Coordinates of N, CA and C in Angstrom, one line a residue:
M1 N 0.8 -1.2 0.1 CA 0.1 0.1 -0.2 C 0.6 1.0 0.1
L2 N 0.0 2.1 -0.7 CA 1.0 3.7 -0.7 C 0.9 4.4 0.6
K3 N 2.2 4.9 0.9 CA 1.9 5.5 2.1 C 1.7 6.8 1.7
L4 N 0.1 7.2 1.4 CA -0.3 8.3 1.3 C -1.9 8.6 2.0
K5 N -2.2 9.9 2.2 CA -3.4 10.4 2.6 C -3.8 11.3 1.9
P6 N -5.4 11.4 1.8 CA -5.9 12.3 1.1 C -5.2 14.1 1.5
T7 N -4.8 14.5 2.4 CA -4.4 15.3 3.0 C -2.5 15.4 2.2
H8 N -1.9 14.7 2.1 CA -0.8 14.3 1.6 C -0.3 15.5 0.6
K9 N 0.7 16.0 0.9 CA 1.4 17.4 -0.3 C 1.1 17.3 -1.6
V10 N 1.5 15.9 -2.0 CA 1.2 15.6 -3.5 C 0.0 15.9 -3.9
I11 N -1.0 15.1 -2.9 CA -2.3 14.9 -3.5 C -3.0 16.5 -3.6
T12 N -2.8 17.2 -2.6 CA -3.3 18.3 -2.3 C -2.7 19.6 -3.4
A13 N -1.8 19.0 -4.0 CA -1.3 20.2 -4.9 C -1.8 19.7 -6.2
F14 N -2.3 18.5 -6.5 CA -3.0 18.1 -7.7 C -4.2 18.5 -7.6
Y15 N -4.9 18.8 -6.8 CA -6.5 19.2 -6.6 C -6.4 20.8 -6.7
Q16 N -5.6 21.4 -6.0 CA -5.2 22.6 -6.4 C -4.6 23.2 -7.8
E17 N -3.8 22.3 -8.3 CA -3.2 23.0 -9.9 C -4.5 22.8 -10.8
I18 N -5.1 21.5 -10.4 CA -6.7 21.5 -11.5 C -7.3 22.8 -11.7
A19 N -8.0 23.0 -10.1 CA -8.9 24.2 -9.7 C -7.9 25.1 -10.1
R20 N -6.8 25.6 -10.3 CA -6.2 26.9 -10.5 C -6.2 27.0 -12.2
L21 N -5.8 25.8 -12.8 CA -5.7 26.1 -14.2 C -7.6 25.7 -14.8
S22 N -8.1 25.3 -14.1 CA -9.9 25.2 -14.4 C -10.1 26.5 -14.6
G23 N -9.8 27.3 -13.5 CA -10.4 28.8 -13.0 C -9.8 29.5 -14.4
L24 N -8.9 29.2 -14.9 CA -8.3 30.3 -16.4 C -8.6 29.5 -17.3
K25 N -9.4 28.4 -17.4 CA -10.0 27.9 -18.6 C -9.0 27.0 -19.6
I26 N -7.9 26.4 -18.8 CA -7.1 26.1 -19.5 C -7.1 24.5 -19.0
T27 N -7.8 23.4 -20.3 CA -8.1 22.2 -19.8 C -6.9 21.1 -21.1
S28 N -6.4 21.4 -21.5 CA -5.7 20.5 -22.4 C -4.9 19.8 -21.4
E29 N -4.6 18.5 -21.9 CA -3.6 17.6 -21.6 C -2.5 18.0 -21.4
G30 N -1.7 18.6 -22.0 CA -0.6 19.3 -22.1 C -0.4 19.8 -20.5
S31 N -1.4 20.8 -20.5 CA -1.2 21.6 -19.4 C -1.9 21.2 -18.1
V32 N -2.6 20.2 -17.7 CA -3.1 19.2 -16.9 C -2.7 18.2 -16.4
A33 N -1.8 17.9 -17.6 CA -0.9 16.1 -17.4 C 0.2 16.3 -16.0
P34 N 1.0 17.0 -15.9 CA 1.9 17.5 -15.4 C 1.6 17.2 -13.9
A35 N 0.6 17.6 -13.2 CA 0.4 17.8 -12.1 C 0.0 16.1 -11.5
F36 N -0.6 15.7 -12.2 CA -0.8 13.9 -12.1 C 0.9 13.3 -12.0
A37 N 1.2 13.7 -13.2 CA 2.8 13.1 -13.2 C 3.5 13.6 -12.3
N38 N 2.9 14.5 -11.4 CA 3.7 14.6 -10.1 C 3.3 13.6 -9.2
I39 N 2.3 13.2 -9.1 CA 1.6 12.1 -8.3 C 2.5 11.1 -8.2
L40 N 2.6 10.5 -9.6 CA 3.2 9.3 -10.3 C 4.6 9.1 -9.8
K41 N 5.3 10.4 -9.8 CA 6.5 10.1 -9.5 C 6.9 9.9 -8.1
H42 N 6.0 10.4 -7.1 CA 6.3 10.3 -5.8 C 5.9 8.7 -5.6
C43 N 4.9 8.6 -6.1 CA 4.5 7.3 -6.0 C 5.0 5.9 -6.3
A44 N 6.0 6.4 -7.1 CA 7.2 5.2 -7.6 C 8.0 5.2 -7.1
G45 N 8.7 6.4 -6.3 CA 9.6 6.1 -5.4 C 9.5 5.5 -4.4
Q46 N 7.9 5.2 -3.9 CA 7.7 4.5 -2.7 C 8.0 2.7 -2.9
Y47 N 8.0 2.5 -4.6 CA 8.7 1.2 -4.4 C 9.6 1.2 -5.4
D48 N 10.7 1.7 -5.1 CA 12.1 2.0 -6.0 C 11.9 1.7 -7.8
L49 N 10.7 2.3 -8.3 CA 10.7 2.3 -9.4 C 10.8 3.3 -10.1
H50 N 10.8 3.5 -11.4 CA 11.1 5.0 -12.0 C 10.0 5.5 -12.7
F51 N 9.5 6.4 -12.8 CA 8.4 7.1 -13.7 C 9.3 7.8 -14.6
I52 N 8.8 7.2 -15.8 CA 9.4 8.1 -17.3 C 8.3 8.5 -17.8
E53 N 8.7 9.8 -18.3 CA 7.7 10.6 -19.0 C 8.1 10.4 -20.6
Q54 N 7.0 10.2 -21.4 CA 7.5 10.2 -22.9 C 7.9 8.9 -23.4
Y55 N 7.8 7.6 -22.6 CA 8.8 6.7 -22.8 C 8.1 6.0 -23.9
H56 N 8.9 5.9 -24.6 CA 8.6 4.9 -26.1 C 8.8 3.2 -25.8
I57 N 7.6 2.3 -26.0 CA 7.5 1.0 -26.3 C 7.9 0.8 -27.7
K58 N 9.1 0.1 -27.8 CA 9.2 -0.3 -29.2 C 8.5 -2.0 -29.5
R59 N 8.1 -1.6 -31.0 CA 7.3 -3.1 -31.2 C 7.7 -3.8 -32.6
D60 N 7.7 -5.0 -33.0 CA 8.4 -5.4 -34.2 C 8.0 -4.8 -35.5
G61 N 8.6 -4.5 -36.2 CA 8.0 -4.2 -37.5 C 7.0 -3.0 -37.7
R62 N 6.7 -2.1 -36.2 CA 5.6 -1.3 -36.4 C 6.5 -0.1 -35.4
R63 N 5.9 1.2 -35.9 CA 6.5 2.2 -34.9 C 6.2 2.7 -33.3
P64 N 7.2 2.7 -32.7 CA 6.7 2.8 -31.4 C 5.6 3.4 -30.8
I65 N 5.1 3.1 -29.4 CA 4.5 3.4 -29.0 C 4.7 4.7 -28.0
R66 N 4.4 5.8 -28.0 CA 4.8 6.7 -27.2 C 4.0 7.1 -25.9
T67 N 4.1 6.6 -24.8 CA 3.5 6.5 -23.2 C 3.6 8.0 -23.2
D68 N 2.4 8.5 -22.1 CA 2.9 9.6 -21.3 C 3.9 9.3 -20.3
G69 N 3.7 8.2 -19.5 CA 4.5 7.9 -19.0 C 4.6 6.7 -18.6
T70 N 5.5 5.9 -18.0 CA 5.9 4.6 -17.7 C 6.6 3.9 -16.4
L71 N 5.9 3.5 -15.7 CA 6.9 2.8 -14.4 C 7.9 1.9 -14.9
L72 N 9.1 1.9 -14.7 CA 10.0 0.8 -15.2 C 10.8 0.9 -13.7
D73 N 11.4 -0.4 -13.6 CA 12.2 -1.1 -12.4 C 13.8 -1.0 -12.8
K74 N 14.6 -1.3 -11.9 CA 15.9 -1.1 -12.3 C 16.7 -2.1 -13.2
F75 N 15.7 -2.8 -13.8 CA 16.4 -3.9 -14.9 C 15.3 -3.4 -16.0
V76 N 14.8 -1.8 -16.1 CA 13.8 -1.5 -17.4 C 12.8 -2.5 -17.4
L77 N 12.6 -3.2 -16.6 CA 10.9 -3.9 -17.0 C 9.6 -3.2 -16.7
R78 N 9.0 -3.2 -17.7 CA 7.9 -2.0 -17.0 C 6.9 -2.6 -16.4
H79 N 6.4 -1.8 -15.1 CA 5.6 -2.4 -14.3 C 4.2 -1.9 -14.7
G80 N 4.1 -0.3 -15.5 CA 2.6 0.3 -15.7 C 2.6 1.2 -16.9
I81 N 2.2 1.8 -17.6 CA 1.5 2.6 -18.3 C 0.6 3.5 -18.0
W82 N 0.6 5.0 -18.1 CA 0.1 5.9 -18.0 C -0.3 6.7 -18.9
E83 N -1.8 7.2 -19.3 CA -1.8 7.8 -20.9 C -2.8 8.8 -20.0
A84 N -2.5 10.1 -20.2 CA -3.3 11.6 -19.6 C -4.3 11.3 -20.9
K85 N -5.7 12.2 -20.3 CA -6.4 12.9 -21.4 C -6.6 14.2 -21.1
D86 N -7.0 15.0 -21.8 CA -8.1 16.1 -21.2 C -9.3 16.1 -21.0
I87 N -9.9 17.0 -20.2 CA -11.1 17.3 -19.8 C -12.2 16.8 -20.8
K88 N -11.8 17.6 -21.7 CA -13.3 17.5 -22.9 C -12.9 15.9 -23.6
D89 N -12.3 15.0 -23.7 CA -11.6 14.0 -24.2 C -13.0 13.1 -24.3
N90 N -13.6 12.4 -24.9 CA -14.1 11.2 -24.7 C -13.3 9.8 -24.0
L91 N -13.5 9.6 -22.8 CA -12.6 8.8 -22.3 C -12.5 7.7 -22.9
P92 N -14.0 7.3 -22.8 CA -14.2 5.3 -23.4 C -13.6 5.4 -24.7
K93 N -14.1 6.3 -25.5 CA -13.1 6.2 -27.1 C -11.7 6.5 -27.0
E94 N -11.3 7.3 -26.4 CA -9.8 7.2 -26.3 C -9.5 6.1 -26.0
I95 N -9.9 5.1 -25.2 CA -9.3 4.1 -24.5 C -10.0 3.0 -25.4
K96 N -10.6 3.3 -26.1 CA -10.4 2.1 -27.8 C -9.9 2.3 -28.3
D97 N -9.7 3.4 -28.6 CA -8.5 3.8 -29.7 C -7.0 3.5 -29.5
K98 N -6.5 3.6 -28.2 CA -5.4 3.4 -27.8 C -5.0 1.6 -27.9
F99 N -6.0 0.8 -27.2 CA -6.2 -0.5 -27.6 C -5.8 -0.7 -29.0
K100 N -6.9 0.1 -30.2 CA -7.4 -0.3 -31.3 C -5.2 -0.3 -31.7
T101 N -4.8 0.5 -31.4 CA -3.3 1.1 -32.0 C -2.4 0.6 -31.5
G102 N -2.6 -0.9 -30.5 CA -1.3 -1.6 -30.2 C -1.3 -1.4 -28.4
Y103 N -1.6 -0.3 -27.9 CA -1.1 -0.3 -26.2 C -1.7 -1.3 -25.6
P104 N -0.6 -1.8 -24.8 CA -0.5 -3.2 -23.8 C -1.9 -3.0 -23.3
N105 N -2.6 -3.5 -22.4 CA -3.7 -3.7 -21.9 C -3.5 -4.5 -20.3
D106 N -2.2 -5.0 -20.0 CA -1.8 -5.2 -18.8 C -1.9 -5.0 -17.6
N107 N -1.8 -3.5 -17.6 CA -1.9 -2.5 -16.5 C -1.1 -1.0 -16.8
I108 N -2.5 -0.4 -17.5 CA -2.6 1.0 -17.9 C -3.5 1.8 -17.4
L109 N -3.1 3.1 -16.8 CA -3.9 3.7 -16.3 C -4.4 4.9 -17.1
F110 N -5.8 5.0 -17.4 CA -5.8 6.1 -18.0 C -6.5 7.2 -17.1
Q111 N -6.2 8.5 -17.4 CA -6.5 9.7 -16.3 C -7.1 10.9 -17.2
T112 N -8.1 11.5 -16.7 CA -8.5 12.8 -16.9 C -8.3 13.7 -15.6
P113 N -8.7 14.9 -15.6 CA -8.6 15.5 -14.0 C -9.7 15.0 -13.4
Q114 N -10.9 14.7 -14.0 CA -12.0 14.0 -12.8 C -11.9 12.4 -13.2
K115 N -11.5 11.6 -13.8 CA -11.7 10.6 -13.8 C -10.1 9.4 -14.1
L116 N -10.5 8.5 -13.3 CA -9.8 7.1 -13.6 C -9.8 6.0 -13.9
V117 N -9.2 5.6 -15.0 CA -10.0 4.2 -16.0 C -8.4 3.3 -15.7
L118 N -8.6 2.3 -15.0 CA -7.0 1.1 -15.0 C -7.5 0.1 -15.7
W119 N -6.7 -0.5 -16.4 CA -7.1 -1.7 -17.1 C -5.8 -3.0 -16.6
Q120 N -6.2 -3.8 -16.0 CA -5.3 -4.7 -15.7 C -5.6 -6.5 -16.2
D121 N -4.4 -6.6 -17.2 CA -4.8 -8.3 -17.8 C -6.1 -8.2 -18.4
G122 N -6.3 -7.0 -19.2 CA -7.0 -7.4 -20.5 C -8.7 -6.5 -20.1
H123 N -8.5 -6.4 -18.8 CA -10.2 -5.9 -17.9 C -9.8 -4.8 -17.2
E124 N -10.9 -4.1 -17.6 CA -11.2 -2.9 -16.7 C -11.4 -3.5 -15.4
I125 N -10.8 -2.6 -14.5 CA -10.8 -3.0 -13.0 C -11.4 -1.8 -12.2
F126 N -11.0 -0.5 -12.7 CA -11.1 0.4 -11.9 C -11.6 1.6 -12.6
N127 N -12.8 2.2 -12.5 CA -13.4 3.5 -13.4 C -14.5 4.2 -12.6
E128 N -13.2 5.3 -12.1 CA -14.5 6.0 -11.1 C -13.7 7.7 -11.3
D129 N -15.1 8.3 -10.9 CA -14.9 9.8 -10.3 C -13.9 10.2 -9.4
I130 N -12.7 11.4 -9.5 CA -12.0 11.3 -8.4 C -12.1 12.7 -8.5
T131 N -13.2 13.6 -9.0 CA -13.2 15.1 -8.9 C -13.5 15.6 -7.1
D132 N -12.8 16.4 -6.7 CA -13.1 16.0 -5.3 C -13.2 15.2 -4.7
N133 N -12.4 14.1 -4.8 CA -12.3 13.0 -4.1 C -10.9 11.8 -4.0
P134 N -9.8 12.6 -3.1 CA -8.5 12.4 -2.9 C -8.5 10.6 -2.8
S135 N -9.6 10.5 -1.6 CA -9.5 9.0 -1.2 C -10.0 8.0 -2.2
V136 N -10.3 8.1 -3.3 CA -10.6 7.3 -4.7 C -9.4 7.7 -5.8
L137 N -8.7 8.6 -5.7 CA -8.0 8.7 -6.3 C -6.8 8.0 -5.6
I138 N -6.8 7.8 -4.2 CA -5.5 7.1 -3.9 C -6.2 5.6 -4.2
E139 N -7.4 5.3 -4.0 CA -7.5 3.8 -4.0 C -6.9 3.3 -5.6
G140 N -7.2 4.3 -6.3 CA -7.0 3.6 -7.8 C -5.3 3.8 -7.9
L141 N -4.8 4.7 -7.4 CA -3.3 4.5 -7.4 C -2.8 3.6 -7.1
N142 N -3.6 2.7 -5.9 CA -2.8 1.6 -4.7 C -3.5 0.6 -5.9
L143 N -4.1 0.4 -6.6 CA -4.3 -0.6 -7.2 C -3.4 -0.8 -8.8
F144 N -3.1 0.4 -9.2 CA -1.9 0.8 -10.1 C -1.0 0.4 -9.7

């Protein structure tokens, strides 16, 4: 289990940054994703993993997949993938499209500022609203 509480600095900073950006009407993935990336970096450190943004996964005879973030161990073995989406994206469609293009579905976390969707072993196991709900956010992170 992660050593995280709803009042932990990295969690409150995420919600504060999303609120700040929302107040400015800034909703693009590139603007909102760094706040969540900070959480993943923090969590990775608790498990001696490395969180690498914009990580490329090589594929035979095809162009590599560029993930928004990937959790790697010291042997560069992949433990999870993160895909950020912006507030206006149709998340179910985006997920379907990612799988069509060959994204692995063994442990992948899709995230918008309002929602977390986690797929493991080819099945969706978590799909929850995280808007103003840090306990649910932490639950999803623990599963990831």
